[in-house]
Amino acid sequence: MSLLKNTHRFYGSSSSAVTAQSWIYAKVFKGEPTQQNFRLEREDLPALADGDFLARADYISVDPYMRPYMMAYPEGTPMIGGQVATVLDSKNAGFPVGSAIFGQFGWRTHTVCNPAKLKTDRPYVLPDFGSLPTSLGLGVLGMPGNTAYFGLSELCAPKEGETVVVSGAAGAVGSHVGQIGKIKGCRVVGIAGSDAKCAWLKELGFDEVINYKTANVYGELKKAAPKGIDCYFDNVGGPISEAVIKQMNVYGRIAVCGTISNYNTAIEKVTDPLRQMVFKQLRMEGFLVWRWNNRWMEGIEANLRWIRDGKLQWQETVTEGFEQVPQAFMDMLKGGNTGKAVVKV
Amino acid sequence: MSLLKNTHRFYGSSSSAVTAQSWIYAKVFKGEPTQQNFRLEREDLPALADGDFLARADYISVDPYMRPYMMAYPEGTPMIGGQVATVLDSKNAGFPVGSAIFGQFGWRTHTVCNPAKLKTDRPYVLPDFGSLPTSLGLGVLGMPGNTAYFGLSELCAPKEGETVVVSGAAGAVGSHVGQIGKIKGCRVVGIAGSDAKCAWLKELGFDEVINYKTANVYGELKKAAPKGIDCYFDNVGGPISEAVIKQMNVYGRIAVCGTISNYNTAIEKVTDPLRQMVFKQLRMEGFLVWRWNNRWMEGIEANLRWIRDGKLQWQETVTEGFEQVPQAFMDMLKGGNTGKAVVKV
């Protein structure tokens, strides 16, 4: 449990005018999640006390991390995760009625929250996104965007002219990482799971793309990264990462953001990477984005600037309907999304 | 080839009063080295030119790194490595006759060297070791000592009260790392390959020791490190490291110094460590000690101080005779040594 920085909290019991719907983690995941892992519940929310506000979910996030994280929770726990919501009623001056906010409220339609009672994961009012949709607060202007921004710049620290490889490249984080790599003047190679995804990455400016489902990743990387690999931003783990790590240059940096290749399966055996680590003096660091909580708005503002300057593009895979949240989650884990996967409530 | 920071150079041709003997890498290593991999050659050294000195080897170092490093050299290359030598003749004021020096001269009895002609790996006059043997310039007061000193302090940065695990614990580097861990106020667990080695490590002050040849490493580690592992200094790689990495704490640091478990064999498959890396936010860094060349004397002086203060003990496994260098090397690779393996010429 101690590894969980991002826990879900909500407040609500009975006797209120508002009824929330909430997706519950009904059965422990085994392999790929199915509908049987989830159960929909209803819950009457309480009247607001001083400091509370009532929020209605507009967009709910489905993210890869939820699959491994939930394994640490007992059956019957509400599903965790972020949402972009609108404040419907408020007894909290910091969250006025009508404001668009981000909150770690989980998979639920309505939430009563008093931020002062939360030790971590406090909700925040979204910065002014201008004409951009508020759903970006779950993606390029939220957690995945900050994951890309801080993970790449702080842990890989790519220098102009270096070669950056990113796996899971067509996901919310991967597509963003590659574009920052281009902004920094690097050669960028993306690894993704379909020709359509690869085509989109080329549109974003990736120098080379590899469809791992049809190509020999090791061999294609040799061609795509002829000077070797200086930075590897990893979202997948497993055999793809094995192929990348073998081609790292001396003093290469590896940021390990996720290992989606083994979230639904047992962890595979791979060639022990430690010998590569020694003789090439590689540095590898795994991370959760919450470590940069104290610089959160810096990341959002930097990404917003790049969007406005036309340097950063984004894509969303939007599923409609609160009842579809589990399905959107299952699809995302199988790579069904391009860019950020969200559910419009 | 670019990974080799430590290349061997020597100067010598014909027409001199001094004949050197030199061990040549005669056949590419396959599996465990045998006598057939080596050939002894004689070579007449030239008369000294301005800037040259002539050195006679007193102690020759055999180190694990030589096994993988030599794979990058063609057959017929002189064997690489450090030696402690005495200057017999000199036309270089910095290396007066009689001085005890360290040089990267390889497995040879006599060397003519002009340091100014070397870009890297310049020889140096040993600091005053007092009554300590000069052979320590190959061990606790040389490359292995600095490997332990810088590798642990710079990459693991252990804090008082943390748990440090070291593999290859009875070797030159491992036994030193564990003692620094104790100096820093840590709980130290050593993993080594015999009961005799383990007994010696207990004498050095290690809190717990595990004989990996007879124990279940994973299970024994659970008991030996009940609060989990904060720092892992790895000399071996492979399944032992797999067992350690699974028990690292959040924000754990792993310094990968060597992977002797696979120097003589194919690299094994292990459970992909990347998922551990992410969710525990681990940092792993492989290193070669030459990265701290500019702080070399700092390390030697710190280790010398600890020896004089009675805080740092050392042991050597000394083989006698220049003709025994290959045998000493082969024995060391199989764990035959306790502490630093050297050959007295």
XYZ file of C-alpha atoms in Angstrom:
690
model
C 0.000 0.000 0.000
C 2.811 2.371 0.797
C 3.549 2.835 -2.882
C 0.238 4.545 -3.466
C 0.603 8.277 -3.524
C -2.716 8.825 -5.193
C -5.577 7.574 -3.082
C -9.219 8.191 -3.635
C -11.363 9.989 -1.109
C -14.882 11.236 -1.197
C -17.503 12.279 1.224
C -21.125 11.377 1.139
C -23.684 9.350 3.019
C -27.442 9.785 2.983
C -30.343 12.257 2.981
C -29.727 14.696 0.148
C -31.356 15.936 -2.981
C -28.452 14.668 -5.115
C -27.825 11.040 -5.930
C -24.399 10.058 -7.229
C -23.616 7.073 -9.365
C -20.305 5.389 -8.708
C -18.371 2.508 -10.274
C -17.136 0.051 -7.653
C -14.156 -2.317 -7.925
C -16.337 -5.390 -7.411
C -13.887 -8.214 -8.111
C -10.102 -8.369 -8.036
C -8.579 -8.096 -11.522
C -7.185 -11.240 -13.075
C -5.764 -10.791 -16.553
C -7.724 -8.422 -18.749
C -10.479 -6.609 -16.856
C -14.068 -7.459 -17.835
C -17.450 -5.984 -16.924
C -17.571 -8.496 -14.057
C -14.836 -6.580 -12.256
C -17.116 -3.556 -11.840
C -20.449 -2.761 -10.238
C -22.519 0.418 -10.425
C -23.834 1.847 -7.168
C -26.021 4.761 -6.239
C -25.456 6.946 -3.280
C -27.371 9.916 -1.826
C -25.037 12.808 -1.120
C -25.286 14.899 2.050
C -26.232 18.556 2.225
C -23.216 20.850 2.015
C -21.435 21.833 5.192
C -19.159 24.864 5.453
C -16.111 24.366 3.225
C -17.841 21.787 1.011
C -18.704 22.023 -2.637
C -20.751 19.781 -4.897
C -19.222 18.881 -8.262
C -20.697 17.136 -11.289
C -18.300 15.100 -13.435
C -17.947 16.292 -17.027
C -15.080 14.020 -18.067
C -13.686 10.973 -16.324
C -10.156 9.780 -16.935
C -9.200 6.174 -17.654
C -5.470 5.607 -17.297
C -3.138 2.619 -17.408
C -1.978 3.088 -13.813
C -5.452 2.208 -12.517
C -4.961 -1.432 -13.458
C -1.931 -2.078 -11.178
C -2.991 0.427 -8.499
C -6.372 -1.207 -7.871
C -4.604 -4.453 -7.013
C -3.694 -2.821 -3.710
C -7.349 -2.132 -2.816
C -9.940 -4.566 -1.487
C -13.003 -5.505 -3.480
C -15.807 -3.020 -2.868
C -13.561 0.065 -3.110
C -14.800 2.827 -5.433
C -12.674 3.031 -8.591
C -9.930 5.660 -8.352
C -9.010 8.360 -10.844
C -9.172 11.972 -11.906
C -12.101 13.869 -13.345
C -12.852 17.274 -14.730
C -16.016 18.535 -13.088
C -18.217 21.603 -12.750
C -19.054 23.061 -9.360
C -22.855 22.994 -8.990
C -23.151 24.251 -5.445
C -20.580 25.592 -3.044
C -19.894 26.666 0.506
C -16.222 27.148 -0.340
C -15.022 30.484 -1.716
C -12.114 28.821 -3.491
C -14.478 26.719 -5.589
C -17.247 29.020 -6.794
C -20.355 27.716 -8.549
C -19.702 27.234 -12.256
C -15.961 26.755 -12.021
C -14.277 23.945 -13.912
C -12.094 21.896 -11.629
C -9.860 18.857 -11.549
C -10.381 16.371 -8.718
C -9.269 12.865 -7.770
C -12.900 11.853 -7.267
C -12.839 8.471 -9.005
C -15.382 7.016 -11.382
C -18.465 8.851 -10.080
C -20.973 11.356 -11.348
C -21.274 13.693 -8.352
C -19.023 14.437 -5.431
C -19.246 16.457 -2.255
C -15.757 17.527 -1.218
C -14.085 19.699 1.386
C -10.509 20.196 0.127
C -9.256 21.241 3.563
C -9.952 17.738 4.807
C -7.650 16.170 2.216
C -3.988 15.692 3.018
C -3.008 15.019 -0.587
C -4.632 15.073 -3.998
C -6.473 18.304 -3.393
C -8.764 19.388 -6.220
C -7.898 22.593 -8.057
C -9.681 25.050 -10.284
C -8.410 24.626 -13.840
C -6.339 27.474 -15.244
C -7.987 29.379 -18.093
C -7.667 27.102 -21.127
C -9.235 29.732 -23.412
C -11.099 28.032 -26.242
C -9.566 24.630 -25.523
C -11.849 21.962 -24.062
C -11.693 21.429 -20.307
C -11.197 17.706 -20.943
C -7.550 18.574 -21.619
C -7.267 18.944 -17.851
C -7.191 15.141 -17.823
C -4.638 14.895 -20.616
C -2.153 17.234 -22.194
C -2.933 19.908 -19.549
C -3.150 17.527 -16.628
C -1.532 14.447 -15.188
C -0.360 12.825 -18.453
C 0.931 16.164 -19.727
C 2.918 16.720 -16.565
C 4.149 13.132 -16.690
C 5.600 13.828 -20.122
C 6.887 17.278 -19.217
C 8.638 16.446 -15.957
C 9.553 12.837 -16.710
C 11.369 13.662 -19.915
C 12.998 16.904 -18.864
C 13.980 15.921 -15.311
C 14.961 12.277 -15.752
C 16.122 12.024 -19.373
C 17.299 15.631 -19.764
C 17.630 15.291 -23.543
C 20.185 17.491 -25.250
C 19.918 18.920 -28.741
C 21.012 16.400 -31.338
C 20.488 13.381 -29.122
C 18.240 10.469 -30.017
C 15.094 9.948 -27.923
C 13.043 6.758 -28.147
C 9.556 6.578 -26.645
C 7.413 3.464 -26.296
C 3.646 3.557 -26.003
C 4.225 6.486 -28.322
C 0.629 7.029 -29.452
C -0.746 7.247 -25.928
C -1.429 10.451 -24.023
C 2.020 10.533 -22.472
C 4.043 9.040 -25.330
C 2.738 11.350 -28.046
C 3.495 14.302 -25.799
C 7.002 13.104 -24.900
C 7.947 12.762 -28.555
C 6.826 16.287 -29.334
C 8.828 17.723 -26.438
C 11.787 15.752 -27.796
C 11.351 17.545 -31.127
C 10.985 20.931 -29.381
C 14.336 20.191 -27.695
C 15.992 19.482 -31.037
C 16.312 15.713 -30.732
C 15.887 12.885 -33.183
C 12.693 11.161 -32.000
C 11.700 7.560 -32.624
C 8.273 6.331 -31.538
C 7.152 2.744 -30.995
C 3.392 2.153 -31.250
C 0.900 -0.589 -32.010
C -0.767 0.189 -35.350
C -0.023 1.742 -38.713
C -2.678 4.388 -38.075
C -1.033 5.366 -34.809
C 2.360 5.470 -36.522
C 0.956 7.675 -39.279
C -0.366 10.129 -36.692
C 3.012 10.232 -34.946
C 4.683 11.137 -38.229
C 2.191 14.007 -38.541
C 3.284 15.157 -35.101
C 6.859 15.358 -36.340
C 8.348 12.096 -35.065
C 11.402 11.293 -37.188
C 10.818 7.558 -37.266
C 8.045 5.267 -36.074
C 7.966 1.534 -35.533
C 4.817 -0.592 -35.405
C 5.853 -3.208 -32.868
C 3.030 -5.508 -33.886
C 4.375 -5.989 -37.412
C 8.079 -5.037 -37.268
C 11.189 -6.518 -35.705
C 11.685 -3.810 -33.102
C 15.395 -4.491 -32.535
C 16.242 -4.435 -36.216
C 14.091 -1.425 -37.052
C 15.574 0.503 -34.146
C 19.060 -0.117 -35.541
C 17.966 1.701 -38.661
C 15.846 4.354 -36.972
C 18.520 5.243 -34.415
C 21.777 4.784 -36.309
C 23.776 6.752 -33.719
C 22.335 4.723 -30.836
C 19.852 5.875 -28.217
C 20.591 8.545 -25.632
C 17.207 8.801 -23.942
C 14.477 6.213 -23.553
C 11.085 7.162 -22.174
C 9.398 3.873 -21.399
C 5.682 3.301 -21.046
C 5.579 -0.422 -21.754
C 8.399 -2.535 -20.249
C 8.934 -6.118 -21.392
C 10.543 -7.218 -24.659
C 10.218 -3.828 -26.364
C 12.226 -2.192 -23.610
C 14.725 -5.038 -23.754
C 15.332 -4.244 -27.429
C 15.742 -0.536 -26.710
C 18.042 -0.885 -23.718
C 20.453 -3.013 -25.750
C 20.965 -0.072 -28.094
C 21.508 2.667 -25.532
C 24.595 4.829 -25.799
C 27.133 5.383 -23.037
C 25.640 7.579 -20.294
C 22.130 6.962 -21.661
C 19.149 7.891 -19.498
C 16.024 5.795 -19.129
C 12.824 7.159 -17.559
C 10.440 4.355 -16.692
C 6.937 5.767 -16.602
C 4.918 2.589 -16.940
C 4.963 -1.021 -18.030
C 1.584 -1.458 -19.667
C 2.811 -4.592 -21.472
C 2.495 -6.494 -18.206
C -0.440 -4.847 -16.443
C -2.866 -7.517 -17.641
C -0.382 -10.406 -17.602
C 2.345 -11.984 -15.534
C 5.643 -10.105 -15.741
C 7.756 -11.643 -18.470
C 11.356 -12.720 -18.262
C 13.782 -10.527 -20.172
C 17.513 -10.518 -20.728
C 19.060 -9.199 -17.518
C 19.668 -5.512 -18.304
C 22.243 -4.986 -15.571
C 25.277 -5.744 -17.719
C 24.185 -3.066 -20.190
C 23.704 -0.750 -17.240
C 27.312 -1.167 -16.094
C 29.343 -1.016 -19.232
C 27.361 1.790 -20.796
C 27.000 3.565 -17.459
C 23.255 3.896 -17.942
C 20.930 5.570 -15.503
C 17.374 4.299 -15.157
C 14.743 5.860 -12.985
C 11.170 4.834 -12.384
C 8.771 7.550 -11.340
C 5.248 8.566 -10.423
C 4.342 12.064 -11.492
C 3.129 13.030 -8.001
C 6.745 13.613 -7.008
C 6.437 16.937 -8.855
C 3.188 17.988 -7.176
C 4.847 21.160 -5.912
C 5.590 22.209 -9.519
C 2.237 21.123 -10.962
C 1.139 24.447 -12.442
C 4.577 25.009 -14.006
C 4.027 21.914 -16.129
C 0.480 22.846 -17.129
C 1.525 26.362 -18.057
C 4.494 25.189 -20.115
C 2.333 22.741 -22.036
C -0.384 25.354 -22.551
C 2.212 27.736 -23.998
C 3.444 25.100 -26.411
C -0.116 24.400 -27.556
C -0.738 28.107 -28.143
C 2.566 28.413 -30.006
C 1.496 25.561 -32.290
C 4.349 23.335 -31.095
C 2.308 20.748 -29.224
C -0.624 18.845 -30.650
C -2.993 16.565 -28.805
C -5.625 14.004 -29.551
C -8.327 12.429 -27.407
C -10.255 9.219 -27.684
C -13.600 10.222 -26.167
C -16.150 7.611 -25.115
C -19.644 8.894 -24.363
C -21.662 7.992 -21.286
C -20.932 7.290 -17.646
C -22.075 3.677 -18.063
C -19.227 3.225 -20.566
C -16.357 4.007 -18.188
C -15.377 0.343 -17.622
C -15.470 -0.353 -21.356
C -13.321 2.693 -22.120
C -10.841 1.510 -19.485
C -10.693 -2.014 -20.946
C -10.242 -0.664 -24.482
C -7.455 1.684 -23.398
C -5.524 -1.157 -21.752
C -5.570 -2.977 -25.080
C -4.290 0.056 -26.947
C -7.653 1.021 -28.426
C -7.014 4.712 -27.844
C -4.896 7.227 -29.696
C -3.925 10.097 -27.443
C -5.725 10.514 -24.143
C -8.643 8.208 -23.342
C -11.493 10.009 -21.529
C -15.169 9.440 -20.938
C -17.652 12.258 -21.475
C -20.239 11.847 -18.753
C 34.614 -0.186 -28.313
C 33.572 3.252 -27.232
C 32.674 1.917 -23.840
C 36.293 1.312 -22.926
C 37.663 4.099 -20.839
C 40.588 2.094 -19.662
C 42.824 1.093 -22.514
C 46.229 -0.409 -22.237
C 49.256 1.290 -23.680
C 52.904 0.560 -23.444
C 56.034 1.489 -25.241
C 58.793 -0.854 -26.203
C 60.424 -2.317 -29.268
C 63.938 -3.681 -29.491
C 67.618 -3.150 -28.547
C 67.755 -2.717 -24.791
C 69.340 -4.240 -21.782
C 65.934 -5.036 -20.256
C 63.654 -7.814 -21.438
C 60.012 -7.697 -20.386
C 57.696 -10.650 -20.104
C 54.102 -10.037 -21.050
C 50.901 -12.094 -21.032
C 49.068 -11.891 -24.347
C 45.336 -12.424 -24.956
C 45.958 -15.310 -27.334
C 42.451 -16.628 -27.935
C 39.033 -15.019 -27.522
C 37.348 -16.037 -24.254
C 34.503 -18.499 -24.447
C 32.979 -19.423 -21.110
C 35.470 -19.789 -18.307
C 38.974 -18.690 -19.294
C 41.636 -21.403 -19.463
C 45.401 -21.360 -19.922
C 44.776 -21.644 -23.676
C 43.449 -18.099 -23.739
C 46.882 -16.738 -22.780
C 50.408 -16.770 -24.183
C 53.617 -15.502 -22.610
C 55.850 -13.308 -24.759
C 59.222 -11.676 -24.307
C 60.079 -8.257 -25.499
C 63.264 -6.192 -25.404
C 62.605 -2.719 -24.100
C 64.175 0.396 -25.659
C 66.660 2.682 -23.981
C 65.002 5.550 -22.138
C 64.284 8.768 -23.991
C 63.644 12.091 -22.261
C 60.416 11.859 -20.233
C 60.542 8.048 -20.020
C 60.923 5.869 -16.984
C 61.421 2.136 -16.587
C 59.227 0.345 -14.055
C 59.340 -3.187 -12.687
C 56.030 -4.752 -11.646
C 55.771 -5.669 -7.951
C 52.071 -6.587 -7.890
C 49.708 -7.225 -10.778
C 45.982 -6.842 -10.399
C 43.437 -9.383 -11.583
C 39.933 -7.950 -11.642
C 36.517 -9.126 -12.809
C 36.190 -6.348 -15.390
C 39.044 -7.817 -17.438
C 36.845 -10.698 -18.546
C 34.207 -8.593 -20.348
C 36.618 -5.835 -21.385
C 38.953 -8.150 -23.267
C 36.065 -9.231 -25.484
C 36.421 -5.867 -27.216
C 40.077 -6.513 -28.100
C 41.463 -8.682 -30.890
C 43.483 -11.790 -30.191
C 47.146 -10.902 -29.790
C 46.500 -7.849 -27.580
C 48.526 -7.669 -24.357
C 46.330 -8.286 -21.311
C 45.100 -5.060 -19.713
C 45.166 -4.075 -16.060
C 46.752 -2.133 -13.262
C 50.003 -2.829 -11.453
C 52.011 -1.472 -8.598
C 55.591 -1.079 -9.752
C 58.957 0.332 -8.707
C 60.784 2.843 -10.879
C 64.162 1.306 -11.781
C 65.463 3.989 -14.101
C 64.112 7.383 -15.017
C 64.458 10.382 -17.293
C 61.316 11.900 -15.784
C 61.551 14.071 -12.668
C 57.997 13.207 -11.669
C 58.871 9.501 -11.388
C 62.183 9.300 -9.533
C 64.107 6.046 -9.240
C 62.855 3.986 -6.325
C 59.353 5.423 -6.222
C 56.351 3.127 -5.906
C 53.822 3.853 -8.592
C 50.498 2.703 -9.969
C 50.237 2.222 -13.732
C 47.801 0.716 -16.225
C 50.617 -1.359 -17.734
C 48.829 -4.682 -18.082
C 50.126 -8.134 -17.248
C 53.832 -7.481 -17.804
C 57.000 -7.470 -15.771
C 58.718 -4.326 -17.065
C 57.448 -1.215 -18.768
C 58.968 1.862 -20.358
C 56.504 4.720 -20.134
C 56.337 8.423 -20.904
C 53.210 9.668 -19.069
C 53.026 12.826 -21.168
C 52.254 10.674 -24.194
C 49.155 9.167 -22.541
C 45.828 10.896 -22.915
C 44.179 8.878 -20.158
C 45.182 6.376 -17.506
C 48.334 8.197 -16.538
C 50.460 6.449 -13.949
C 50.882 8.130 -10.595
C 53.276 7.904 -7.664
C 51.477 6.247 -4.765
C 50.722 8.443 -1.754
C 52.657 7.530 1.389
C 50.950 4.411 2.751
C 53.215 4.365 5.823
C 53.698 0.814 6.988
C 50.922 -0.557 4.787
C 51.961 -2.707 1.805
C 52.089 -0.993 -1.575
C 49.898 -3.780 -2.958
C 46.965 -1.921 -1.409
C 47.404 0.503 -4.301
C 45.620 -2.163 -6.350
C 42.885 -2.706 -3.789
C 41.527 -0.790 -0.871
C 43.764 2.199 -1.732
C 43.282 1.968 -5.484
C 40.677 1.263 -8.102
C 38.476 -1.126 -6.094
C 38.652 1.144 -3.056
C 37.583 4.123 -5.099
C 34.871 2.033 -6.742
C 33.418 1.330 -3.309
C 33.943 4.861 -2.028
C 32.476 6.804 -4.936
C 29.958 4.224 -6.119
C 28.271 3.891 -2.755
C 28.419 7.506 -1.659
C 27.609 9.144 -4.986
C 25.048 6.741 -6.446
C 23.422 5.132 -3.403
C 23.927 8.031 -0.984
C 22.960 5.898 2.017
C 21.460 7.690 4.987
C 21.843 6.707 8.629
C 19.402 3.990 9.583
C 18.826 2.795 6.029
C 19.386 -0.779 4.901
C 22.229 -1.422 2.433
C 22.591 -4.727 0.614
C 25.802 -5.601 -1.219
C 26.347 -8.602 -3.482
C 29.767 -10.053 -4.218
C 30.239 -8.950 -0.626
C 33.491 -10.770 0.080
C 35.308 -9.335 -2.909
C 37.605 -6.327 -2.873
C 34.796 -3.888 -3.635
C 31.945 -5.588 -1.776
C 33.751 -5.981 1.532
C 34.728 -2.319 1.364
C 31.204 -1.134 0.467
C 29.712 -2.926 3.457
C 32.193 -1.320 5.837
C 31.443 2.154 4.485
C 27.765 1.335 4.984
C 28.494 0.622 8.641
C 30.556 3.828 8.965
C 27.497 5.706 7.636
C 25.258 4.133 10.276
C 23.338 1.742 8.046
C 22.112 -1.802 8.504
C 24.339 -3.813 6.138
C 23.515 -7.167 4.584
C 26.160 -8.995 2.537
C 25.614 -11.763 0.007
C 28.643 -13.997 -0.639
C 29.495 -17.482 -1.842
C 30.880 -19.472 1.114
C 30.441 -19.826 4.854
C 34.067 -18.779 5.370
C 33.489 -15.580 3.417
C 30.317 -14.928 5.382
C 32.154 -15.450 8.648
C 34.781 -12.896 7.618
C 32.076 -10.378 6.705
C 30.548 -10.767 10.166
C 33.998 -9.982 11.603
C 34.003 -6.812 9.511
C 30.768 -5.761 11.175
C 28.162 -6.732 8.574
C 24.810 -7.082 10.357
C 23.659 -10.059 8.318
C 25.247 -12.288 5.702
C 23.718 -14.725 3.221
C 25.569 -17.569 1.543
C 23.851 -17.612 -1.832
C 25.174 -21.084 -2.615
C 23.286 -22.721 0.238
C 20.459 -20.311 1.147
C 17.255 -19.143 -0.498
C 18.379 -15.578 -1.133
C 14.882 -14.108 -1.457
C 13.640 -15.671 1.762
C 16.776 -14.917 3.769
C 16.725 -11.318 2.605
C 13.172 -10.956 3.910
C 14.510 -11.826 7.333
C 17.808 -9.957 7.060
C 16.198 -6.748 5.788
C 12.847 -6.651 7.574
C 12.315 -2.967 6.761
C 13.091 -3.492 3.068
C 16.159 -2.369 1.157
C 17.047 1.263 0.551
C 20.400 0.848 -1.193
C 21.701 -2.013 -3.299
C 25.319 -2.105 -4.410
C 25.437 -4.795 -7.051
C 28.520 -6.674 -8.177
C 26.861 -9.763 -9.614
C 23.636 -9.206 -11.584
C 21.406 -12.152 -12.493
C 19.028 -13.972 -10.148
C 20.595 -12.606 -6.946
C 19.936 -9.063 -8.071
C 16.432 -10.066 -9.138
C 15.745 -11.207 -5.567
C 17.138 -7.986 -4.114
C 15.359 -5.595 -6.469
C 11.994 -7.139 -5.591
C 12.553 -6.062 -1.986
C 13.634 -2.480 -2.555
C 11.817 0.306 -0.752
C 10.204 3.314 -2.398
C 12.885 5.705 -3.691
C 15.522 2.954 -3.391
C 18.877 3.453 -5.102
C 20.770 0.747 -6.984
C 24.418 1.151 -7.999
C 25.395 -1.458 -10.563
C 29.131 -1.955 -10.374
C 29.466 -5.306 -12.092
C 27.643 -8.454 -13.108
C 30.228 -11.156 -12.458
C 27.490 -13.823 -12.471
C 27.357 -13.564 -16.249
C 30.932 -12.748 -17.246
C 31.724 -16.375 -18.036
C 28.256 -17.327 -19.267
C 25.418 -16.126 -21.442
C 23.309 -13.430 -19.795
C 20.365 -15.058 -18.067
C 16.737 -14.102 -18.315
C 15.310 -12.489 -15.205
C 11.935 -11.109 -14.208
C 11.607 -7.758 -15.942
C 12.609 -5.271 -13.215
C 10.958 -2.274 -14.853
C 7.627 -2.606 -13.059
C 9.446 -2.506 -9.719
C 11.304 0.526 -10.989
C 8.091 2.447 -11.670
C 5.921 1.763 -8.694
C 8.704 2.058 -6.167
C 10.279 4.967 -8.037
C 13.679 3.270 -7.967
C 16.831 4.737 -9.424
C 19.447 2.415 -10.890
C 22.777 3.538 -12.241
C 25.550 1.533 -13.794
C 29.037 2.976 -13.531
C 32.714 2.624 -14.246
C 34.945 4.154 -11.610
C 36.916 6.183 -14.164
C 34.114 8.743 -14.169
C 35.612 10.001 -10.888
C 39.188 10.207 -12.197
C 39.299 13.900 -11.305
C 38.613 13.044 -7.631
C 40.891 10.007 -7.499
C 43.140 11.084 -4.643
C 40.155 12.186 -2.544
C 38.956 8.581 -2.507
C 42.357 7.133 -1.681
C 42.904 9.610 1.126
C 39.457 8.979 2.627
C 40.020 5.230 2.601
C 43.515 5.622 4.037
C 42.101 7.714 6.880
C 39.493 5.062 7.666
C 42.170 2.370 7.736
C 44.300 4.445 10.118
C 41.256 5.117 12.305
C 40.621 1.373 12.516
C 37.262 1.669 10.733
C 38.185 -0.064 7.499
C 39.726 -3.508 7.248
C 41.069 -5.193 4.139
C 42.151 -8.598 3.018
C 44.142 -9.774 0.006
C 44.370 -13.082 -1.758
C 47.972 -13.020 -2.974
C 49.216 -15.455 -5.626
C 52.979 -15.687 -6.068
C 54.787 -15.577 -9.406
C 54.316 -13.780 -12.695
C 53.652 -17.089 -14.451
C 50.582 -17.529 -12.198
C 48.720 -14.400 -13.337
C 46.283 -16.276 -15.636
C 45.572 -18.844 -12.914
C 44.921 -16.116 -10.343
C 42.560 -14.459 -12.806
C 40.666 -17.686 -13.456
C 40.380 -18.418 -9.731
C 39.113 -14.933 -8.981
C 36.359 -15.222 -11.592
C 35.139 -18.331 -9.804
C 35.091 -16.602 -6.437
C 38.307 -18.180 -5.161
C 39.468 -14.954 -3.585
C 38.470 -13.222 -0.384
C 39.191 -9.515 -0.569
C 41.422 -8.239 -3.349
C 43.089 -10.753 -5.694
C 46.655 -9.754 -6.638
C 49.740 -11.480 -7.977
C 53.115 -10.851 -6.387
C 55.589 -10.830 -9.231
